Amino acid sequence: MSDPLLTLGALLRDSAAGAGEVDALVFPDSRQSHSGLNVEARTWARTLIGLGVQPGEHVGILLTTRPEFVELLFGIAMAGAVAVPVNARYQPGELAYLVKDADLVVLATTGKVADSLDFAARLQQALPSLAGQADASLLALPEAPRLRQIICIDDPCEAGLLAKAKAFDRGTTVDESEIDRRIDNTDPQSIGLILYTSGTTANPKGCLIRHRGIVGNSRNLADRYAMHQGDKFWSPLPIYHIAGILPMVAVIDRRGSYLTIPAFDAGVALDMLASEQATHAFPCFVTIMQDLIEHPRFLTTDLSSVRLMNSNFAVQPAWIKHRMSAAMPEAVQVGTYGLTEGSGTICTSRPDDPYEARTTRLGVPLAEWEVKIVDPETGVECATGTQGEIVARGPNMLAGYYNAPEKTAESIRDGWLHTGDIGSFDADGQIMFHGRTKDMLKVGGENVAAAEIEAALQSHPAVKLAQVVGIPHPRYVEIPAAFVELAPGATASADDLLAHCDGKIARFKIPHHIRFVSEWPMSTSKIQKFRLRDHLVAELDQQKATA
């Protein structure tokens, strides 16, 4: 990589100097230039420094997709701190775990966003002592000993939350030179992000992503997609995911414009794609693609400006591929394989690959990545066309998992990241994803650990044992279903267990079906989950047939 500029803070400072008033962020109702974004990010950096945040400390962002999220992401980096984006769908139990596990010293959030989304209320449930705090500028929470402030960026602010205006006052005495000093002193190999992702255990894992990792991988993605200054990259993906952060960093680095929406709405999305004349589109997941295609204005919307779309047709239903391709004959459709631990994308199509390869496989490794398919038992590299575990290595992979040396040692062995995903390479070096070796579900694009749902169910006093499987769903790919054995003499209904899970885990993780069992299908020593799954799928199919 020829350009040595490999930290998030330096990247934005450089783009502001070079792109100035060019749009950096475009929302349906607002836009912000590279210079404007830089000014706001530096304001946040000054605020955090004024609050006493030291280089290397961890600052959380609990927001939906909005301009302040991006301002904070870069502002945290400019202060020399580590940004910890928090999944906006996390429920109180998940928030309580993350705030403590990540050793957050500051958390930026807001209050009520919608009738069903109130971050302040969730935090007060997650941190019961928050409401009784006498001084929001210096918290003392037994549930999160290192957390000093929770900044509320919108009025009104609930008890225990520090108003943004008061937080900003703390930064007024910080000199601009201190921000530049911290930017210049940030090592590209230091940690820039901690992104929590579901694993096979009950709690998510914090992936340690270096500045060099996120910036380097973003640049390699921009190279692959031939992104240039002035390009307009549209993505509806949540900004707190690596799939949102990666292309956003790429397009700002290329001095282009990142187009996005606070919450996905197909009509708003189509209007933005057309009116802003997007050059790249990143819908990726079946739920988004389906909503776009089925919108009444899809066929009449001018999408001719889109040069390249990350459509992942290889893992989409065939009808989506046919209808999207017919509506956008000039757009280059590409597929992608990646994961949080890989700073996002690891493999993606080359724009000049044949159409068949781009729509039936998921591409080839990005620059700086080495990828192999190995036998998960022996570690021996598999022959072309043979399925095995996807392993990868390169300078942009995670540094490890925060506070979890045993999980790091399990996933990174001899320098290789063991993804837990099953894949294969064809004769042309194109990768394909076939499933997971680990006990994971993929619910509408979200990785969900079966163990996390099982732990929530098993925390109910009536539950002796719970087992969770994924069953097919036409919209979400998979949905969770649970099998439950009750403790002797205990009683509980399915509704009781669903209500028990509500607030402990995100709603997309709550089982859609619960079945009670008294005996488990067993191998010699393990419950055969595949038999549970097959039985439920057959039952549901029979119900459809007789309906």
Coordinates of C-alpha atoms in Angstrom, one line a residue:
M1 CA 0.0 0.0 0.0
S2 CA 1.7 3.2 -1.2
D3 CA -0.1 5.8 0.9
P4 CA 1.1 5.8 4.5
L5 CA -2.0 7.6 5.8
L6 CA -3.5 4.7 7.8
T7 CA -5.4 6.1 10.8
L8 CA -9.1 7.2 10.8
G9 CA -8.3 10.6 12.3
A10 CA -5.7 11.4 9.7
L11 CA -7.9 10.1 6.9
L12 CA -10.7 12.6 7.6
R13 CA -8.3 15.5 8.2
D14 CA -6.7 14.7 4.8
S15 CA -10.0 14.3 2.9
A16 CA -11.2 17.7 4.3
A17 CA -8.1 19.4 3.1
G18 CA -8.5 17.8 -0.4
A19 CA -12.2 17.6 -0.9
G20 CA -13.4 20.7 1.0
E21 CA -17.0 21.4 0.2
V22 CA -17.7 18.2 -1.7
D23 CA -20.5 16.2 0.0
A24 CA -19.1 13.6 2.4
L25 CA -22.4 12.4 4.0
V26 CA -25.8 12.6 2.4
F27 CA -29.0 11.7 4.2
P28 CA -32.6 12.2 2.8
D29 CA -33.0 15.5 4.8
S30 CA -29.4 16.7 5.2
R31 CA -25.9 16.8 3.7
Q32 CA -22.5 17.5 5.1
S33 CA -19.3 18.3 3.3
H34 CA -15.9 16.8 4.0
S35 CA -14.9 20.1 5.7
G36 CA -18.0 20.2 7.7
L37 CA -17.6 16.6 8.8
N38 CA -14.1 17.3 9.8
V39 CA -15.2 20.3 11.9
E40 CA -17.8 18.3 13.7
A41 CA -15.4 15.4 14.3
R42 CA -12.9 17.8 15.8
T43 CA -15.5 19.3 18.1
W44 CA -16.2 15.8 19.4
A45 CA -12.5 15.1 19.8
R46 CA -12.1 18.4 21.8
T47 CA -15.1 17.5 23.9
L48 CA -13.8 14.0 24.7
I49 CA -10.3 15.4 25.6
G50 CA -12.0 18.0 27.8
L51 CA -13.9 15.2 29.6
G52 CA -10.6 13.6 30.4
V53 CA -10.5 10.8 27.8
Q54 CA -7.0 9.5 27.3
P55 CA -5.4 7.9 24.3
G56 CA -6.3 4.2 24.1
E57 CA -9.5 4.5 26.3
H58 CA -12.8 3.2 25.0
V59 CA -15.7 5.4 23.9
G60 CA -19.0 3.8 22.9
I61 CA -21.5 5.0 20.3
L62 CA -25.1 3.8 20.8
L63 CA -27.1 5.5 18.0
T64 CA -29.0 4.6 14.9
T65 CA -27.6 5.6 11.5
R66 CA -27.3 9.4 11.6
P67 CA -24.6 12.1 11.0
E68 CA -23.6 12.2 14.6
F69 CA -22.5 8.6 14.5
V70 CA -20.0 9.3 11.8
E71 CA -18.8 12.5 13.5
L72 CA -18.3 10.6 16.7
L73 CA -16.5 7.7 15.0
F74 CA -13.9 10.0 13.5
G75 CA -13.8 12.3 16.6
I76 CA -13.0 9.5 18.9
A77 CA -10.1 8.5 16.6
M78 CA -8.9 12.1 16.6
A79 CA -8.8 12.1 20.4
G80 CA -6.6 9.0 20.2
A81 CA -9.3 6.9 21.8
V82 CA -10.9 3.6 20.6
A83 CA -14.5 3.7 19.2
V84 CA -16.9 1.0 20.2
P85 CA -20.0 1.1 18.0
V86 CA -22.9 -0.6 19.8
N87 CA -25.6 -2.5 17.9
A88 CA -28.7 -0.3 18.2
R89 CA -30.9 -3.4 18.5
Y90 CA -29.3 -4.5 21.7
Q91 CA -31.6 -5.0 24.7
P92 CA -30.8 -4.0 28.3
G93 CA -29.1 -7.3 29.1
E94 CA -26.9 -7.1 26.1
L95 CA -26.1 -3.5 26.8
A96 CA -25.2 -4.2 30.4
Y97 CA -22.7 -6.9 29.3
L98 CA -21.1 -4.8 26.6
V99 CA -20.7 -1.6 28.6
K100 CA -18.8 -3.4 31.3
D101 CA -16.9 -5.9 29.1
A102 CA -15.7 -3.2 26.8
D103 CA -14.5 -1.0 29.7
L104 CA -16.3 2.1 28.3
V105 CA -15.3 5.4 29.9
V106 CA -17.8 7.4 27.9
L107 CA -20.9 6.4 25.9
A108 CA -22.6 8.8 23.5
T109 CA -26.3 8.1 22.9
T110 CA -29.7 9.7 22.8
G111 CA -33.2 9.2 24.3
K112 CA -36.4 8.1 22.6
V113 CA -36.0 7.6 18.8
A114 CA -39.3 5.9 18.2
D115 CA -42.2 4.4 20.2
S116 CA -40.3 1.1 20.3
L117 CA -36.8 2.5 20.6
D118 CA -35.7 4.5 23.7
F119 CA -32.0 4.2 24.3
A120 CA -32.1 6.1 27.6
A121 CA -34.8 3.7 29.0
R122 CA -32.8 0.7 27.9
L123 CA -29.7 2.0 29.6
Q124 CA -31.6 2.7 32.8
Q125 CA -32.7 -0.9 32.8
A126 CA -29.2 -2.1 31.9
L127 CA -27.6 0.1 34.6
P128 CA -30.1 0.3 37.5
S129 CA -28.0 2.7 39.5
L130 CA -27.9 5.3 36.7
A131 CA -31.2 7.0 37.5
G132 CA -30.0 7.8 41.1
Q133 CA -26.7 9.4 40.1
A134 CA -26.2 12.8 41.7
D135 CA -23.7 14.1 39.1
A136 CA -24.1 13.1 35.4
S137 CA -20.6 14.6 34.7
L138 CA -19.0 12.0 36.9
L139 CA -20.8 8.7 37.2
A140 CA -20.2 6.1 39.8
L141 CA -21.9 2.9 38.7
P142 CA -21.2 -0.4 40.4
E143 CA -22.5 -2.1 37.2
A144 CA -19.9 -0.3 35.0
P145 CA -17.0 1.0 37.2
R146 CA -15.1 2.6 34.4
L147 CA -18.0 4.5 32.9
R148 CA -17.6 8.2 33.7
Q149 CA -20.2 9.9 31.4
I150 CA -23.1 9.0 29.2
I151 CA -23.6 11.9 26.7
C152 CA -27.1 12.5 25.5
I153 CA -26.9 14.3 22.1
D154 CA -30.6 15.3 22.0
D155 CA -32.8 17.0 24.5
P156 CA -34.5 16.2 26.7
C157 CA -32.0 14.1 28.7
E158 CA -33.0 11.5 31.2
A159 CA -31.5 11.3 34.7
G160 CA -27.9 10.3 34.8
L161 CA -27.2 11.4 31.2
L162 CA -25.0 14.4 30.4
A163 CA -26.5 16.9 28.0
K164 CA -24.4 17.5 24.8
A165 CA -24.2 21.2 25.5
K166 CA -22.7 20.7 28.9
A167 CA -20.3 18.1 27.5
F168 CA -19.2 20.5 24.7
D169 CA -18.5 23.2 27.3
R170 CA -15.8 20.9 28.7
G171 CA -14.0 21.1 25.4
T172 CA -13.9 24.9 25.0
T173 CA -10.5 25.2 26.7
V174 CA -8.8 22.4 24.6
D175 CA -6.5 23.8 21.9
E176 CA -6.8 22.7 18.3
S177 CA -3.1 21.8 18.4
E178 CA -3.8 19.1 21.0
I179 CA -6.2 17.4 18.5
D180 CA -3.6 17.4 15.8
R181 CA -1.0 16.1 18.2
R182 CA -3.2 13.2 19.1
I183 CA -3.9 12.4 15.5
D184 CA -0.2 12.5 14.6
N185 CA 0.7 10.3 17.6
T186 CA -1.8 7.6 16.8
D187 CA 0.0 4.4 15.6
P188 CA -1.6 2.8 12.6
Q189 CA -1.1 -0.5 14.3
S190 CA -3.0 0.6 17.4
I191 CA -6.7 -0.4 17.9
G192 CA -9.1 1.9 16.3
L193 CA -12.4 0.0 16.7
I194 CA -13.9 -2.7 18.9
L195 CA -16.9 -4.3 17.2
Y196 CA -18.9 -6.8 19.1
T197 CA -20.1 -9.8 17.1
S198 CA -22.0 -12.9 18.1
G199 CA -20.0 -16.0 18.6
T200 CA -20.9 -19.5 19.7
T201 CA -21.0 -18.6 23.4
A202 CA -23.8 -16.8 25.2
N203 CA -22.2 -13.3 25.0
P204 CA -20.8 -11.4 22.0
K205 CA -17.1 -11.0 21.4
G206 CA -15.3 -7.7 21.0
C207 CA -13.2 -7.8 17.8
L208 CA -10.1 -5.6 18.0
I209 CA -9.7 -3.8 14.7
R210 CA -6.6 -1.8 14.0
H211 CA -6.6 1.6 12.3
R212 CA -4.5 -0.1 9.6
G213 CA -7.0 -2.8 9.3
I214 CA -10.1 -0.7 8.7
V215 CA -8.4 1.9 6.6
G216 CA -6.3 -0.6 4.6
N217 CA -9.2 -2.9 3.9
S218 CA -11.4 0.1 2.9
R219 CA -8.8 1.3 0.4
N220 CA -8.4 -2.2 -1.1
L221 CA -12.2 -2.4 -1.5
A222 CA -12.2 1.0 -3.2
D223 CA -9.5 -0.2 -5.5
R224 CA -11.4 -3.3 -6.4
Y225 CA -14.6 -1.3 -7.1
A226 CA -12.8 1.4 -9.0
M227 CA -14.0 4.2 -6.7
H228 CA -12.9 7.7 -7.5
Q229 CA -13.2 11.2 -6.2
G230 CA -16.8 12.4 -6.8
D231 CA -18.3 8.9 -6.7
K232 CA -21.5 8.5 -4.7
F233 CA -21.8 5.3 -2.8
W234 CA -25.3 4.4 -1.5
S235 CA -25.7 1.9 1.4
P236 CA -28.8 1.2 3.5
L237 CA -26.8 -1.0 6.0
P238 CA -26.7 0.0 9.7
I239 CA -23.7 2.2 10.3
Y240 CA -22.9 0.4 13.5
H241 CA -22.0 -2.8 11.5
I242 CA -18.7 -3.3 9.9
A243 CA -20.7 -3.6 6.6
G244 CA -21.7 0.0 7.1
I245 CA -18.4 1.3 8.4
L246 CA -16.2 -0.3 5.7
P247 CA -17.6 1.4 2.6
M248 CA -18.2 4.7 4.4
V249 CA -14.5 4.9 5.3
A250 CA -13.6 3.9 1.7
V251 CA -15.7 6.6 0.0
I252 CA -14.7 9.4 2.3
D253 CA -11.0 8.4 1.8
R254 CA -11.6 8.6 -2.0
R255 CA -13.2 12.1 -1.4
G256 CA -16.6 10.9 -2.6
S257 CA -20.0 11.0 -1.0
Y258 CA -21.6 8.4 1.2
L259 CA -25.4 8.2 0.8
T260 CA -27.5 6.5 3.4
I261 CA -30.8 6.4 5.3
P262 CA -31.6 6.3 9.0
A263 CA -33.9 3.3 8.7
F264 CA -34.6 1.3 5.5
D265 CA -37.6 2.4 3.5
A266 CA -37.7 1.2 -0.1
G267 CA -39.4 4.3 -1.4
V268 CA -37.0 6.6 0.3
A269 CA -34.1 4.5 -1.0
L270 CA -35.3 4.5 -4.6
D271 CA -35.8 8.3 -4.5
M272 CA -32.2 8.8 -3.1
L273 CA -30.6 6.4 -5.7
A274 CA -32.2 8.4 -8.5
S275 CA -32.0 11.9 -7.3
E276 CA -28.4 11.7 -6.0
Q277 CA -27.4 9.7 -9.1
A278 CA -25.6 7.0 -7.0
T279 CA -22.6 5.4 -8.7
H280 CA -22.3 2.4 -6.4
A281 CA -25.0 0.6 -4.4
F282 CA -24.6 -1.8 -1.4
P283 CA -27.9 -3.5 -0.6
C284 CA -26.3 -6.9 0.0
F285 CA -29.1 -8.7 1.9
V286 CA -32.2 -10.5 0.7
T287 CA -34.6 -8.5 2.8
I288 CA -33.4 -5.2 1.3
M289 CA -33.3 -6.5 -2.2
Q290 CA -36.8 -7.9 -1.9
D291 CA -38.3 -4.7 -0.6
L292 CA -36.6 -2.7 -3.4
I293 CA -37.9 -5.0 -6.2
E294 CA -41.4 -5.2 -4.8
H295 CA -41.9 -1.5 -4.4
P296 CA -44.4 -0.1 -6.9
R297 CA -41.9 2.5 -8.2
F298 CA -39.0 0.1 -8.7
L299 CA -39.5 -0.4 -12.4
T300 CA -40.1 3.3 -13.1
T301 CA -37.1 4.6 -11.1
D302 CA -34.1 5.7 -13.1
L303 CA -31.2 3.6 -11.7
S304 CA -29.0 4.0 -14.7
S305 CA -26.3 6.0 -12.8
V306 CA -25.4 2.9 -10.8
R307 CA -22.1 1.4 -12.2
L308 CA -21.7 -1.3 -9.6
M309 CA -24.0 -3.0 -7.1
N310 CA -23.0 -5.4 -4.4
S311 CA -26.0 -7.7 -4.8
N312 CA -24.7 -11.1 -3.6
F313 CA -26.8 -12.9 -6.2
A314 CA -25.0 -16.2 -5.4
V315 CA -26.8 -16.4 -2.1
Q316 CA -30.1 -14.8 -3.1
P317 CA -33.2 -16.5 -4.4
A318 CA -33.1 -16.8 -8.2
W319 CA -36.1 -14.5 -8.8
I320 CA -34.2 -11.6 -7.1
K321 CA -31.3 -12.1 -9.4
H322 CA -33.4 -12.2 -12.6
R323 CA -35.6 -9.2 -11.7
M324 CA -32.7 -7.0 -10.5
S325 CA -30.5 -7.8 -13.5
A326 CA -33.4 -7.1 -15.9
A327 CA -34.1 -3.7 -14.3
M328 CA -30.4 -2.7 -14.1
P329 CA -28.8 -4.2 -17.2
E330 CA -25.8 -1.8 -17.3
A331 CA -24.8 -2.2 -13.6
V332 CA -22.0 -4.5 -12.8
Q333 CA -23.3 -7.0 -10.1
V334 CA -20.8 -8.3 -7.6
G335 CA -20.8 -10.8 -4.8
T336 CA -18.9 -10.6 -1.5
Y337 CA -17.8 -12.7 1.4
G338 CA -16.6 -11.2 4.6
L339 CA -17.0 -10.9 8.4
T340 CA -16.3 -8.5 11.2
E341 CA -13.0 -10.3 12.2
G342 CA -11.8 -9.5 8.7
S343 CA -12.5 -5.8 8.9
G344 CA -15.4 -6.4 6.6
T345 CA -14.9 -7.8 3.1
I346 CA -12.3 -10.5 2.5
C347 CA -13.4 -11.6 -1.0
T348 CA -15.4 -9.8 -3.6
S349 CA -15.9 -10.0 -7.4
R350 CA -13.7 -8.2 -9.8
P351 CA -15.8 -5.9 -12.0
D352 CA -14.3 -7.5 -15.1
D353 CA -15.1 -11.0 -14.0
P354 CA -17.6 -12.9 -16.2
Y355 CA -21.3 -12.3 -15.3
E356 CA -21.6 -16.0 -14.4
A357 CA -18.8 -15.8 -11.9
R358 CA -20.0 -12.5 -10.4
T359 CA -23.6 -13.8 -9.9
T360 CA -23.0 -17.4 -8.8
R361 CA -19.8 -17.1 -6.7
L362 CA -18.6 -14.5 -4.1
G363 CA -15.4 -13.3 -5.7
V364 CA -11.7 -13.5 -5.0
P365 CA -9.5 -12.2 -2.2
L366 CA -8.9 -8.5 -1.8
A367 CA -5.3 -7.3 -2.0
E368 CA -3.3 -8.2 1.1
W369 CA -5.5 -11.2 1.9
E370 CA -4.5 -14.8 1.7
V371 CA -7.4 -17.2 1.9
K372 CA -7.5 -21.1 2.0
I373 CA -10.1 -23.8 2.4
V374 CA -9.0 -26.4 4.9
D375 CA -10.3 -29.6 6.4
P376 CA -11.8 -28.4 9.8
E377 CA -10.5 -31.5 11.5
T378 CA -7.0 -31.9 10.1
G379 CA -6.2 -28.4 8.9
V380 CA -5.0 -29.9 5.6
E381 CA -5.8 -27.6 2.6
C382 CA -8.7 -28.9 0.5
A383 CA -8.6 -29.5 -3.2
T384 CA -10.4 -27.2 -5.6
G385 CA -14.1 -27.7 -5.5
T386 CA -14.0 -29.4 -2.1
Q387 CA -15.8 -27.8 0.9
G388 CA -14.0 -27.0 4.1
E389 CA -13.4 -24.2 6.6
I390 CA -12.5 -20.8 5.3
V391 CA -9.3 -19.5 6.9
A392 CA -7.6 -16.2 6.1
R393 CA -4.7 -14.1 7.0
G394 CA -3.3 -10.6 6.3
P395 CA -2.5 -7.3 7.9
N396 CA -6.1 -6.2 8.0
M397 CA -7.5 -9.0 10.2
L398 CA -8.5 -8.5 13.8
A399 CA -5.8 -8.2 16.4
G400 CA -7.8 -10.5 18.7
Y401 CA -10.9 -10.4 21.0
Y402 CA -11.0 -7.9 23.8
N403 CA -10.7 -9.5 27.3
A404 CA -10.9 -13.0 25.8
P405 CA -7.5 -14.6 25.2
E406 CA -9.0 -18.0 25.0
K407 CA -11.4 -17.0 22.3
T408 CA -8.5 -15.3 20.5
A409 CA -6.4 -18.5 20.7
E410 CA -9.3 -20.5 19.4
S411 CA -9.9 -18.3 16.3
I412 CA -6.3 -17.2 15.4
R413 CA -4.0 -20.2 15.1
D414 CA -0.5 -20.0 13.5
G415 CA -1.4 -16.6 12.2
W416 CA -4.6 -17.8 10.4
L417 CA -8.1 -16.6 11.2
H418 CA -10.3 -19.6 11.4
T419 CA -13.7 -18.2 10.4
G420 CA -15.9 -21.1 11.3
D421 CA -17.5 -20.7 7.8
I422 CA -17.7 -23.5 5.2
G423 CA -16.6 -22.5 1.7
S424 CA -15.0 -23.7 -1.5
F425 CA -12.9 -22.4 -4.3
D426 CA -13.6 -23.2 -7.9
A427 CA -11.0 -23.6 -10.6
D428 CA -10.9 -19.8 -11.2
G429 CA -10.2 -19.0 -7.6
Q430 CA -13.8 -17.8 -6.9
I431 CA -15.0 -18.5 -3.4
M432 CA -18.5 -19.7 -2.3
F433 CA -20.0 -19.7 1.1
H434 CA -21.9 -22.9 2.1
G435 CA -22.8 -22.5 5.7
R436 CA -21.2 -22.5 9.2
T437 CA -19.3 -25.1 11.2
K438 CA -20.3 -23.3 14.4
D439 CA -23.7 -23.3 16.0
M440 CA -24.8 -20.0 14.4
L441 CA -27.9 -18.7 12.7
K442 CA -28.1 -16.0 10.0
V443 CA -31.2 -14.0 10.7
G444 CA -31.9 -11.3 8.1
G445 CA -28.1 -10.7 7.7
E446 CA -27.4 -10.7 11.5
N447 CA -25.2 -13.4 13.0
V448 CA -27.0 -15.0 16.0
A449 CA -25.4 -17.5 18.3
A450 CA -27.8 -20.3 19.3
A451 CA -26.1 -20.4 22.7
E452 CA -27.1 -16.8 23.4
I453 CA -30.8 -17.5 22.9
E454 CA -30.5 -20.8 24.8
A455 CA -28.9 -18.9 27.8
A456 CA -31.8 -16.4 27.8
L457 CA -34.4 -19.2 27.8
Q458 CA -32.5 -21.2 30.4
S459 CA -32.5 -18.2 32.8
H460 CA -36.2 -18.8 33.3
P461 CA -36.7 -20.8 36.5
A462 CA -39.0 -23.3 34.8
V463 CA -36.6 -24.2 32.0
K464 CA -34.3 -27.2 32.5
L465 CA -32.7 -27.2 29.0
A466 CA -33.2 -25.2 25.8
Q467 CA -31.9 -26.0 22.3
V468 CA -32.2 -23.5 19.5
V469 CA -32.1 -24.2 15.7
G470 CA -32.5 -22.1 12.6
I471 CA -35.3 -22.9 10.2
P472 CA -35.7 -21.5 6.7
H473 CA -37.6 -18.3 6.2
P474 CA -38.4 -16.7 2.8
R475 CA -37.5 -13.2 4.0
Y476 CA -35.0 -13.5 6.8
V477 CA -33.1 -16.6 5.4
E478 CA -33.3 -18.2 8.9
I479 CA -35.4 -17.6 12.0
P480 CA -34.7 -19.1 15.5
A481 CA -36.9 -21.9 16.9
A482 CA -36.5 -23.3 20.4
F483 CA -37.0 -26.7 21.9
V484 CA -37.5 -26.6 25.7
E485 CA -37.4 -29.2 28.4
L486 CA -39.1 -27.9 31.6
A487 CA -37.8 -28.7 35.1
P488 CA -39.6 -31.4 37.0
G489 CA -42.9 -30.1 38.4
A490 CA -42.5 -26.7 36.7
T491 CA -44.9 -25.1 34.3
A492 CA -44.5 -22.4 31.7
S493 CA -46.2 -21.5 28.4
A494 CA -44.5 -20.5 25.1
D495 CA -45.8 -17.0 25.7
D496 CA -44.3 -17.0 29.2
L497 CA -40.9 -17.8 27.7
L498 CA -41.1 -15.3 24.9
A499 CA -42.0 -12.6 27.4
H500 CA -39.0 -13.7 29.5
C501 CA -36.7 -13.2 26.6
D502 CA -38.0 -9.8 25.7
G503 CA -35.5 -7.3 27.0
K504 CA -32.8 -9.8 27.5
I505 CA -31.9 -10.3 23.9
A506 CA -32.7 -8.3 20.7
R507 CA -36.1 -9.0 19.3
F508 CA -34.7 -10.5 16.1
K509 CA -33.1 -13.2 18.3
I510 CA -36.3 -14.2 20.1
P511 CA -37.6 -17.6 18.8
H512 CA -40.5 -17.6 16.4
H513 CA -41.5 -21.1 17.5
I514 CA -41.2 -22.9 20.8
R515 CA -41.8 -26.6 21.2
F516 CA -41.7 -28.5 24.5
V517 CA -40.0 -31.8 24.7
S518 CA -39.5 -34.5 27.4
E519 CA -36.9 -36.5 25.5
W520 CA -34.1 -35.4 23.2
P521 CA -32.8 -37.1 20.1
M522 CA -29.3 -38.2 20.9
S523 CA -26.1 -39.4 19.3
T524 CA -23.7 -41.2 21.6
S525 CA -23.2 -38.0 23.7
K526 CA -24.8 -35.0 21.9
I527 CA -28.3 -33.8 21.1
Q528 CA -28.9 -34.1 17.4
K529 CA -30.2 -30.6 16.6
F530 CA -30.6 -31.5 12.9
R531 CA -33.3 -34.0 13.9
L532 CA -35.1 -31.3 15.9
R533 CA -34.9 -28.9 13.0
D534 CA -36.1 -31.5 10.4
H535 CA -39.1 -32.4 12.6
L536 CA -40.2 -28.8 13.0
V537 CA -39.7 -28.0 9.3
A538 CA -41.9 -31.0 8.4
E539 CA -44.5 -30.0 10.9
L540 CA -44.7 -26.4 9.5
D541 CA -44.8 -27.7 5.9
Q542 CA -47.7 -30.0 6.9
Q543 CA -49.5 -27.0 8.4
K544 CA -49.1 -25.0 5.2
A545 CA -50.3 -27.9 3.1
T546 CA -53.5 -28.4 5.1
A547 CA -54.3 -24.6 5.6

